[in-house]
PDB file of C-alpha atoms and ligand atoms in Angstrom:
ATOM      1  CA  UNK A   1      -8.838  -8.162  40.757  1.00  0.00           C
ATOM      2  CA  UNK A   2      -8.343  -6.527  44.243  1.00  0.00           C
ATOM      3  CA  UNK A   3      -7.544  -7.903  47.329  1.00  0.00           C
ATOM      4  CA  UNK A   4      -5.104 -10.496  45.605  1.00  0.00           C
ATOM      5  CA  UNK A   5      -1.445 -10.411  45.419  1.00  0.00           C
ATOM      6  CA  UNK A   6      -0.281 -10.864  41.999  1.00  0.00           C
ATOM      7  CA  UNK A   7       2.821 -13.107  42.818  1.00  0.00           C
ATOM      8  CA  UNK A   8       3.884 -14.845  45.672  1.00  0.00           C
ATOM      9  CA  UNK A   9       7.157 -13.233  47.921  1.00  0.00           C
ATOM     10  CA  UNK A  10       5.837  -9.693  47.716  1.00  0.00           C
ATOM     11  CA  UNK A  11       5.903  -8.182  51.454  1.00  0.00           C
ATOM     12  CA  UNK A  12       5.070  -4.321  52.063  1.00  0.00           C
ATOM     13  CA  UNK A  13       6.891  -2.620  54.917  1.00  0.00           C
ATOM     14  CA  UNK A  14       5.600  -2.051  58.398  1.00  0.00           C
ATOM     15  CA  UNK A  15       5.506   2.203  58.083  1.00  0.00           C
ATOM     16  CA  UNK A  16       3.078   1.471  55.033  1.00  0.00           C
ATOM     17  CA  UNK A  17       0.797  -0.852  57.451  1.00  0.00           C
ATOM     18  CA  UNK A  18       1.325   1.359  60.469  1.00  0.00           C
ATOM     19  CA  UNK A  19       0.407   4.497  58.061  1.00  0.00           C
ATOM     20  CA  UNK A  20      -3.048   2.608  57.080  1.00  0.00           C
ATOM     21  CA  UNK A  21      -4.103   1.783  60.172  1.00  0.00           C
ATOM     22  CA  UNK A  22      -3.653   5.302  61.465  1.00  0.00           C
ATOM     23  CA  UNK A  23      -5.382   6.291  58.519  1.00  0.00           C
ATOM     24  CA  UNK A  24      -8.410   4.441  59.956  1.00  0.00           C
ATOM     25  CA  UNK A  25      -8.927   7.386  62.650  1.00  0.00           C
ATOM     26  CA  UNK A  26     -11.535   6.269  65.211  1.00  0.00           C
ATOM     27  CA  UNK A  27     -11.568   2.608  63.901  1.00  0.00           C
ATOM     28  CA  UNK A  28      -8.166   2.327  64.262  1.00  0.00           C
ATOM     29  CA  UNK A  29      -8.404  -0.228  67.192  1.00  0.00           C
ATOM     30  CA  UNK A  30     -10.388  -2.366  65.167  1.00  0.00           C
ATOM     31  CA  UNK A  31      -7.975  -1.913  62.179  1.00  0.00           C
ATOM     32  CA  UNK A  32      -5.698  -3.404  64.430  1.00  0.00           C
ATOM     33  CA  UNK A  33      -7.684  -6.225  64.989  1.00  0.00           C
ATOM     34  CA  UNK A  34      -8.272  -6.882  61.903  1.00  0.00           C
ATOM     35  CA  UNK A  35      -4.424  -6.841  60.567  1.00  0.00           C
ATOM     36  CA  UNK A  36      -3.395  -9.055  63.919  1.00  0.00           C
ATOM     37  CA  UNK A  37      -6.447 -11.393  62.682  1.00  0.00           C
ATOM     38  CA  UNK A  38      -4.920 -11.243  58.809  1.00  0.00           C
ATOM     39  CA  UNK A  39      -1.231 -12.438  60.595  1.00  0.00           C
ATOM     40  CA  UNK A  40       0.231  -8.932  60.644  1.00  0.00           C
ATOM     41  CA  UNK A  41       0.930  -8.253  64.377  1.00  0.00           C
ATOM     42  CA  UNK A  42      -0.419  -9.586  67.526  1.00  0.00           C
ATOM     43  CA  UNK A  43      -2.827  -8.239  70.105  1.00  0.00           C
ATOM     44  CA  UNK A  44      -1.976  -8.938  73.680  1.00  0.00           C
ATOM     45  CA  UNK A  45      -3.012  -7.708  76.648  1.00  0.00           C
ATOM     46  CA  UNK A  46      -5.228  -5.686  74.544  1.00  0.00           C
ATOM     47  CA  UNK A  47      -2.370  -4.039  72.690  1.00  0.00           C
ATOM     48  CA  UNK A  48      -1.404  -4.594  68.794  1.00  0.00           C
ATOM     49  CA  UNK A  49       2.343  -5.996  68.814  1.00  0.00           C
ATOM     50  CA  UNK A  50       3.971  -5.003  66.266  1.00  0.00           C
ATOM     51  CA  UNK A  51       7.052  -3.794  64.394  1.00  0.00           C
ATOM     52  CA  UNK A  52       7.043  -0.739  61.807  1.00  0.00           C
ATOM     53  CA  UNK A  53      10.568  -1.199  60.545  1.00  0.00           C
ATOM     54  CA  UNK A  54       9.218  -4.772  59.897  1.00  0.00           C
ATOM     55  CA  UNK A  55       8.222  -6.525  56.304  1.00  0.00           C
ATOM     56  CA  UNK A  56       4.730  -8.355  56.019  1.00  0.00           C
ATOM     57  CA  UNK A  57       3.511 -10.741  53.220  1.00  0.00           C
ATOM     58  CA  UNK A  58       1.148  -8.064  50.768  1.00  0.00           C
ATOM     59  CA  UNK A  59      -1.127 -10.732  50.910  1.00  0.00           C
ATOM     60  CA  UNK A  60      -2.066 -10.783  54.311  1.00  0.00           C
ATOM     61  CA  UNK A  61      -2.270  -7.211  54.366  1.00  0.00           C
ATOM     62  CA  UNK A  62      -4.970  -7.240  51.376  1.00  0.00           C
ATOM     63  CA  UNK A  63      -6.542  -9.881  53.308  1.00  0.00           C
ATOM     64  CA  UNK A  64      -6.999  -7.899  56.168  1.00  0.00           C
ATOM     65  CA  UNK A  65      -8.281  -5.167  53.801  1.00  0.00           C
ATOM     66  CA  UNK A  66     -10.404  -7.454  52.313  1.00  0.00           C
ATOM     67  CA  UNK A  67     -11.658  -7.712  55.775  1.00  0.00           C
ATOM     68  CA  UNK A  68     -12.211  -4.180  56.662  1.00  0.00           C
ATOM     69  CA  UNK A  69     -14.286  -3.615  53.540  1.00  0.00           C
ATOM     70  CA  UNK A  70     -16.909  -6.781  53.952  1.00  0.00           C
ATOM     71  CA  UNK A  71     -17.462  -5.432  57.873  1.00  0.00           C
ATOM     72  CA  UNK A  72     -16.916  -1.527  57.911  1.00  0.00           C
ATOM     73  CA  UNK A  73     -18.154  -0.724  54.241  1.00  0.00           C
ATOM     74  CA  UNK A  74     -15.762   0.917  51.136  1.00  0.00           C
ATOM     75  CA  UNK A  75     -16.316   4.612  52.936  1.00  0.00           C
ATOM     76  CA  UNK A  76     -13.344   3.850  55.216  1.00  0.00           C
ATOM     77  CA  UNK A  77     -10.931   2.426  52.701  1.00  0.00           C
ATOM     78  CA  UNK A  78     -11.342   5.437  50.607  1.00  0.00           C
ATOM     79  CA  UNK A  79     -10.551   7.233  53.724  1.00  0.00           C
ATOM     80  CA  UNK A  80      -7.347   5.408  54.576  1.00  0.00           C
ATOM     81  CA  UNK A  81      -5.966   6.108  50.720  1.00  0.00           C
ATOM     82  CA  UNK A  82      -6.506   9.993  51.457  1.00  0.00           C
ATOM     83  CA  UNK A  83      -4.573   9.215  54.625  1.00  0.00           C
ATOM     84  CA  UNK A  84      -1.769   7.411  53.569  1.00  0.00           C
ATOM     85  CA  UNK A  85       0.217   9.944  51.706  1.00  0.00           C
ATOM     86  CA  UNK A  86      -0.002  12.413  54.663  1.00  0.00           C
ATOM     87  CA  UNK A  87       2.158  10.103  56.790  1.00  0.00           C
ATOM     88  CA  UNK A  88       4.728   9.440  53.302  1.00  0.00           C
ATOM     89  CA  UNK A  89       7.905  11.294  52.079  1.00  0.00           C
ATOM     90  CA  UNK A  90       8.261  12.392  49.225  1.00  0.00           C
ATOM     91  CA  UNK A  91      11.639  13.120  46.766  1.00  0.00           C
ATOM     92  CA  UNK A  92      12.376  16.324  46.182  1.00  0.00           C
ATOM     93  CA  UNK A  93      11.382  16.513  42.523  1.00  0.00           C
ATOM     94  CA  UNK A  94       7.337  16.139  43.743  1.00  0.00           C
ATOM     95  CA  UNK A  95       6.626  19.699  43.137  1.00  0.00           C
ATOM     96  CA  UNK A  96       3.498  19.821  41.452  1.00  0.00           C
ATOM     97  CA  UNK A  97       0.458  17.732  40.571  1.00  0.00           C
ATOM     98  CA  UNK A  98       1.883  16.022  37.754  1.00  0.00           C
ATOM     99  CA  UNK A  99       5.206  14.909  39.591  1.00  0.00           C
ATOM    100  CA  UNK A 100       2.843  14.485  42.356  1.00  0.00           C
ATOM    101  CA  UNK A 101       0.776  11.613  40.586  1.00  0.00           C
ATOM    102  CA  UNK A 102       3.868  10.538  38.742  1.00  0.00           C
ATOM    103  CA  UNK A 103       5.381   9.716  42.324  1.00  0.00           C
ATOM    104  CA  UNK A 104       2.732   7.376  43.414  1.00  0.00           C
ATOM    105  CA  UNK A 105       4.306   4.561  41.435  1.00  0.00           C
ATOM    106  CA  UNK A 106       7.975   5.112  42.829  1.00  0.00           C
ATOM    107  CA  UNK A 107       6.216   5.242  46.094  1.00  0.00           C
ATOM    108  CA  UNK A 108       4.071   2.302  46.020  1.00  0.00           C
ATOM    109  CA  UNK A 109       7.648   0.143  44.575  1.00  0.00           C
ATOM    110  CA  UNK A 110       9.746   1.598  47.291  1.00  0.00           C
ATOM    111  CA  UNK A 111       7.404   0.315  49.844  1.00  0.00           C
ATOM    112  CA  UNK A 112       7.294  -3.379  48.343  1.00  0.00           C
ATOM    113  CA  UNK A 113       9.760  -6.086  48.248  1.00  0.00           C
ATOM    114  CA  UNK A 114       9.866  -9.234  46.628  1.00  0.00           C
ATOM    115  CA  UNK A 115      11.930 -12.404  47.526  1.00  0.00           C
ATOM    116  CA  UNK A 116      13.372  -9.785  50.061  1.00  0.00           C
ATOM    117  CA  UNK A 117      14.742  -6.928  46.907  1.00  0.00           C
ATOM    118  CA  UNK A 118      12.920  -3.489  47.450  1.00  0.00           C
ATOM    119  CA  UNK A 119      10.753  -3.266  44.001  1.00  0.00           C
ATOM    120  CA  UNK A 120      12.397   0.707  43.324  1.00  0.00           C
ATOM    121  CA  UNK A 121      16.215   1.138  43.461  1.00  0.00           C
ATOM    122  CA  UNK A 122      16.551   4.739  44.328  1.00  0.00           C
ATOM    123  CA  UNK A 123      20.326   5.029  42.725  1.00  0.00           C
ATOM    124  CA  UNK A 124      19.338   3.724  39.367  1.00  0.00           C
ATOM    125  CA  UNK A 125      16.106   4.615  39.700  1.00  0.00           C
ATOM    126  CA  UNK A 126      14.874   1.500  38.495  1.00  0.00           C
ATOM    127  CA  UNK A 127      10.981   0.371  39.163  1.00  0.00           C
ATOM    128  CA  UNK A 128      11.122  -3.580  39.353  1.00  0.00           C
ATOM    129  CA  UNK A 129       8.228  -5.832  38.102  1.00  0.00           C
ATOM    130  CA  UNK A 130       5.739  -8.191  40.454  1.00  0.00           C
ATOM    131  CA  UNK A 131       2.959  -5.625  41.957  1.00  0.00           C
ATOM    132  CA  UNK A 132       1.722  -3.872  39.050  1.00  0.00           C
ATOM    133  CA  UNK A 133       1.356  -0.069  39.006  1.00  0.00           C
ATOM    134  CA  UNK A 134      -0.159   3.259  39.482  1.00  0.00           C
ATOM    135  CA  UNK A 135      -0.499   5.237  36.171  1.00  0.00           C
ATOM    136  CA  UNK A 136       0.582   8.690  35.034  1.00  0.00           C
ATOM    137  CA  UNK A 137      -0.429   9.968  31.556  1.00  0.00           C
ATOM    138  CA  UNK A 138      -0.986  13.620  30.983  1.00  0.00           C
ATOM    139  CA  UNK A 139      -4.211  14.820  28.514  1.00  0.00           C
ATOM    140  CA  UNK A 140      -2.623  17.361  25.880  1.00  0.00           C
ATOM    141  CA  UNK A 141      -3.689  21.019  26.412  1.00  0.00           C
ATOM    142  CA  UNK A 142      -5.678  20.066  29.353  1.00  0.00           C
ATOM    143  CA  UNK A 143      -5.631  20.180  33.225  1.00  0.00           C
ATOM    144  CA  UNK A 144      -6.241  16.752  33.325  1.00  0.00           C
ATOM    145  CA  UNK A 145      -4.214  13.580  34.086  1.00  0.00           C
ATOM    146  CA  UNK A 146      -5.083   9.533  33.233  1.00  0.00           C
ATOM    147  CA  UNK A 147      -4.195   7.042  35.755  1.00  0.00           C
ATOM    148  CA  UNK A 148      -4.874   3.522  35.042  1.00  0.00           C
ATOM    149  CA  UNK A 149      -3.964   1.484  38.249  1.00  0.00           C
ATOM    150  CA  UNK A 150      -3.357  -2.195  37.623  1.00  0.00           C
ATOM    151  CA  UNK A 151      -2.258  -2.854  41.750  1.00  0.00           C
ATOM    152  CA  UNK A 152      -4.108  -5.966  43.753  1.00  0.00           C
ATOM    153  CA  UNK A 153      -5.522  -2.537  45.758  1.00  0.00           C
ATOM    154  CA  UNK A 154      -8.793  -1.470  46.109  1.00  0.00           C
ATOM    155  CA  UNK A 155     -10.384   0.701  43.635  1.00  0.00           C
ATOM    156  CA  UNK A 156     -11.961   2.868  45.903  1.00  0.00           C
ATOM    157  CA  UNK A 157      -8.738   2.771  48.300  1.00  0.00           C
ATOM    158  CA  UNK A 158      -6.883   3.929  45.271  1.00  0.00           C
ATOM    159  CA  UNK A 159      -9.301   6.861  44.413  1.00  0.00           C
ATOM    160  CA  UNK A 160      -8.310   8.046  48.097  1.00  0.00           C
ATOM    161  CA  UNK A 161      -4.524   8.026  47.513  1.00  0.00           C
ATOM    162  CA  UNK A 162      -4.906   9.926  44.087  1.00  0.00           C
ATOM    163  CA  UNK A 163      -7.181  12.386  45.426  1.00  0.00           C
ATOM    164  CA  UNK A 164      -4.941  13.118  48.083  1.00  0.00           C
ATOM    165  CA  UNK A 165      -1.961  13.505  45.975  1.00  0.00           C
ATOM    166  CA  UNK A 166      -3.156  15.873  43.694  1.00  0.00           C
ATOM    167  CA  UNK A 167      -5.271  17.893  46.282  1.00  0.00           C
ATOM    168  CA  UNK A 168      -1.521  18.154  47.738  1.00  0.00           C
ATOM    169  CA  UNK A 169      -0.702  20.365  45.172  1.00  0.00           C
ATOM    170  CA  UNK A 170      -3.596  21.757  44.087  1.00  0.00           C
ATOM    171  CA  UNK A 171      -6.574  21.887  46.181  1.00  0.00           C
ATOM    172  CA  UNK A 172      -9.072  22.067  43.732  1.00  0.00           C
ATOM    173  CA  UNK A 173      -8.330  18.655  41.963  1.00  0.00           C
ATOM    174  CA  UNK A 174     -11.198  16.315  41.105  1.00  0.00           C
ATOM    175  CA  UNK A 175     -10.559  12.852  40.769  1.00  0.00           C
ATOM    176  CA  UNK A 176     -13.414  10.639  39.143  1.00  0.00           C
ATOM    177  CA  UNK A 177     -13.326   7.093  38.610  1.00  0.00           C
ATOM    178  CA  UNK A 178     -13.989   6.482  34.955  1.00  0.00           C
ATOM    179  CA  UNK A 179     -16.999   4.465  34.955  1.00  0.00           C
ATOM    180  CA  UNK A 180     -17.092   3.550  31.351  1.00  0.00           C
ATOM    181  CA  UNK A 181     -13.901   1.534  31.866  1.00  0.00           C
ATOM    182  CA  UNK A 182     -13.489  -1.869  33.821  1.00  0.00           C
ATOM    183  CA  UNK A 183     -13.326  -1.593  37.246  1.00  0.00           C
ATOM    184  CA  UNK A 184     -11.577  -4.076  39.439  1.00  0.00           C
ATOM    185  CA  UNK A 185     -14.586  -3.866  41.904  1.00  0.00           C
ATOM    186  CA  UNK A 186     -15.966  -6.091  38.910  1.00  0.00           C
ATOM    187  CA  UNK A 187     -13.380  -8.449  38.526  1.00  0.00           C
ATOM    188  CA  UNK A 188     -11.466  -6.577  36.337  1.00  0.00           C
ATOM    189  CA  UNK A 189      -7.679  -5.667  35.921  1.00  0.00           C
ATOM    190  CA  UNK A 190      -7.697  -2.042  35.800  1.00  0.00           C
ATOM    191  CA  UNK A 191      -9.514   1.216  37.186  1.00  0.00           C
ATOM    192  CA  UNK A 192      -9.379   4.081  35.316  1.00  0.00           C
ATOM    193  CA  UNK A 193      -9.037   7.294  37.390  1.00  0.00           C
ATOM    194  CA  UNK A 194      -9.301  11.374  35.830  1.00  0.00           C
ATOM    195  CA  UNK A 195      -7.898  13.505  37.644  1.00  0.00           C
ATOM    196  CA  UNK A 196      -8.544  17.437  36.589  1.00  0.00           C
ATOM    197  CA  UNK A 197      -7.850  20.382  37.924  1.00  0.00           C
TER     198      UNK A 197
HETATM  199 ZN1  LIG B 201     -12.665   0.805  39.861  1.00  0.00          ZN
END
């Protein structure tokens, strides 16, 4: 289901927040009024207080999402997930599309906490449980890649992020949503993205 955190304790980090409302471009101010209204931030004076080496509860984030979508429409959301991994950093080993769509996951962990513990330890490498994930499977003898998210995100949000990722490495990538699959737009768990190249 999107727009709900799947445990309680989960924060995201302020760069991540900070990257999404840039992402929003020429609604950006209202982005900002939107997270301050959600509890992330505060305007005054007509200026959005707030702190990007901070950590805010996921769920007022998605809430403020959930916000942005009802008023401004799914177009923008879709254009915030193409935005966010322009503004990200990526390990060295993100050379291509595959380790490019592989990476989302690590990403999306090492931006998440829970009960304070960053959800990806970068020395062990370990991904930690609580937020769900972002999918990598690669089609045999095809230039085409499966990724199932099961994330409180939003589908459409996540069709942004993927598409940017893979146009990263290869410009003309095509990601489609696979329609014949749940959709979380519907209440489901999952979306089911294809990305081909
Ligand atoms: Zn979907």
């Amino acid at each position: 289901m999107q727009f709900k955190a799947f445990e309680d304790n989960i924060e995201v980090n302020g760069r991540t927040v900070y990257a999404f409302v840039d992402g929003m471009g020429n609604f950006k101010s209202l982005g900002e009024k939107y997270m301050s209204d959600a509890g992330i931030g505060k305007i005054k004076n007509g200026k959005w207080i707030f702190d990007p080496e901070g950590w805010y509860p996921q769920q007022a984030w998605l809430d403020g999402f959930a916000a942005i979508s009802r008023e401004v429409g799914d177009g923008i959301l879709y254009k915030i997930g193409c935005a966010i991994p322009a503004n990200a950093f990526f390990p060295p080993w993100v050379t291509d599309i595959h380790s490019a769509i592989r990476s989302i996951d690590i990403a999306y962990h090492s931006n998440h906490r829970k009960n304070g513990k960053v959800l990806f330890d970068e020395e062990s490498g370990t991904v930690y449980e609580g937020i769900g994930h972002y999918g990598y499977e690669q089609v045999p003898g095809k230039n085409l890649i499966l990724s199932v998210s099961n994330n409180p995100y939003p589908c459409i949000f996540d069709k942004g992020v993927i598409t940017a990722m893979a146009q990263k490495y290869d410009l003309k990538a095509i990601v489609f949503h696979d329609d014949s699959k749940p959709c979380r737009k519907n209440g489901a768990e999952t979306c089911t993205y294809l990305v081909s190249w």
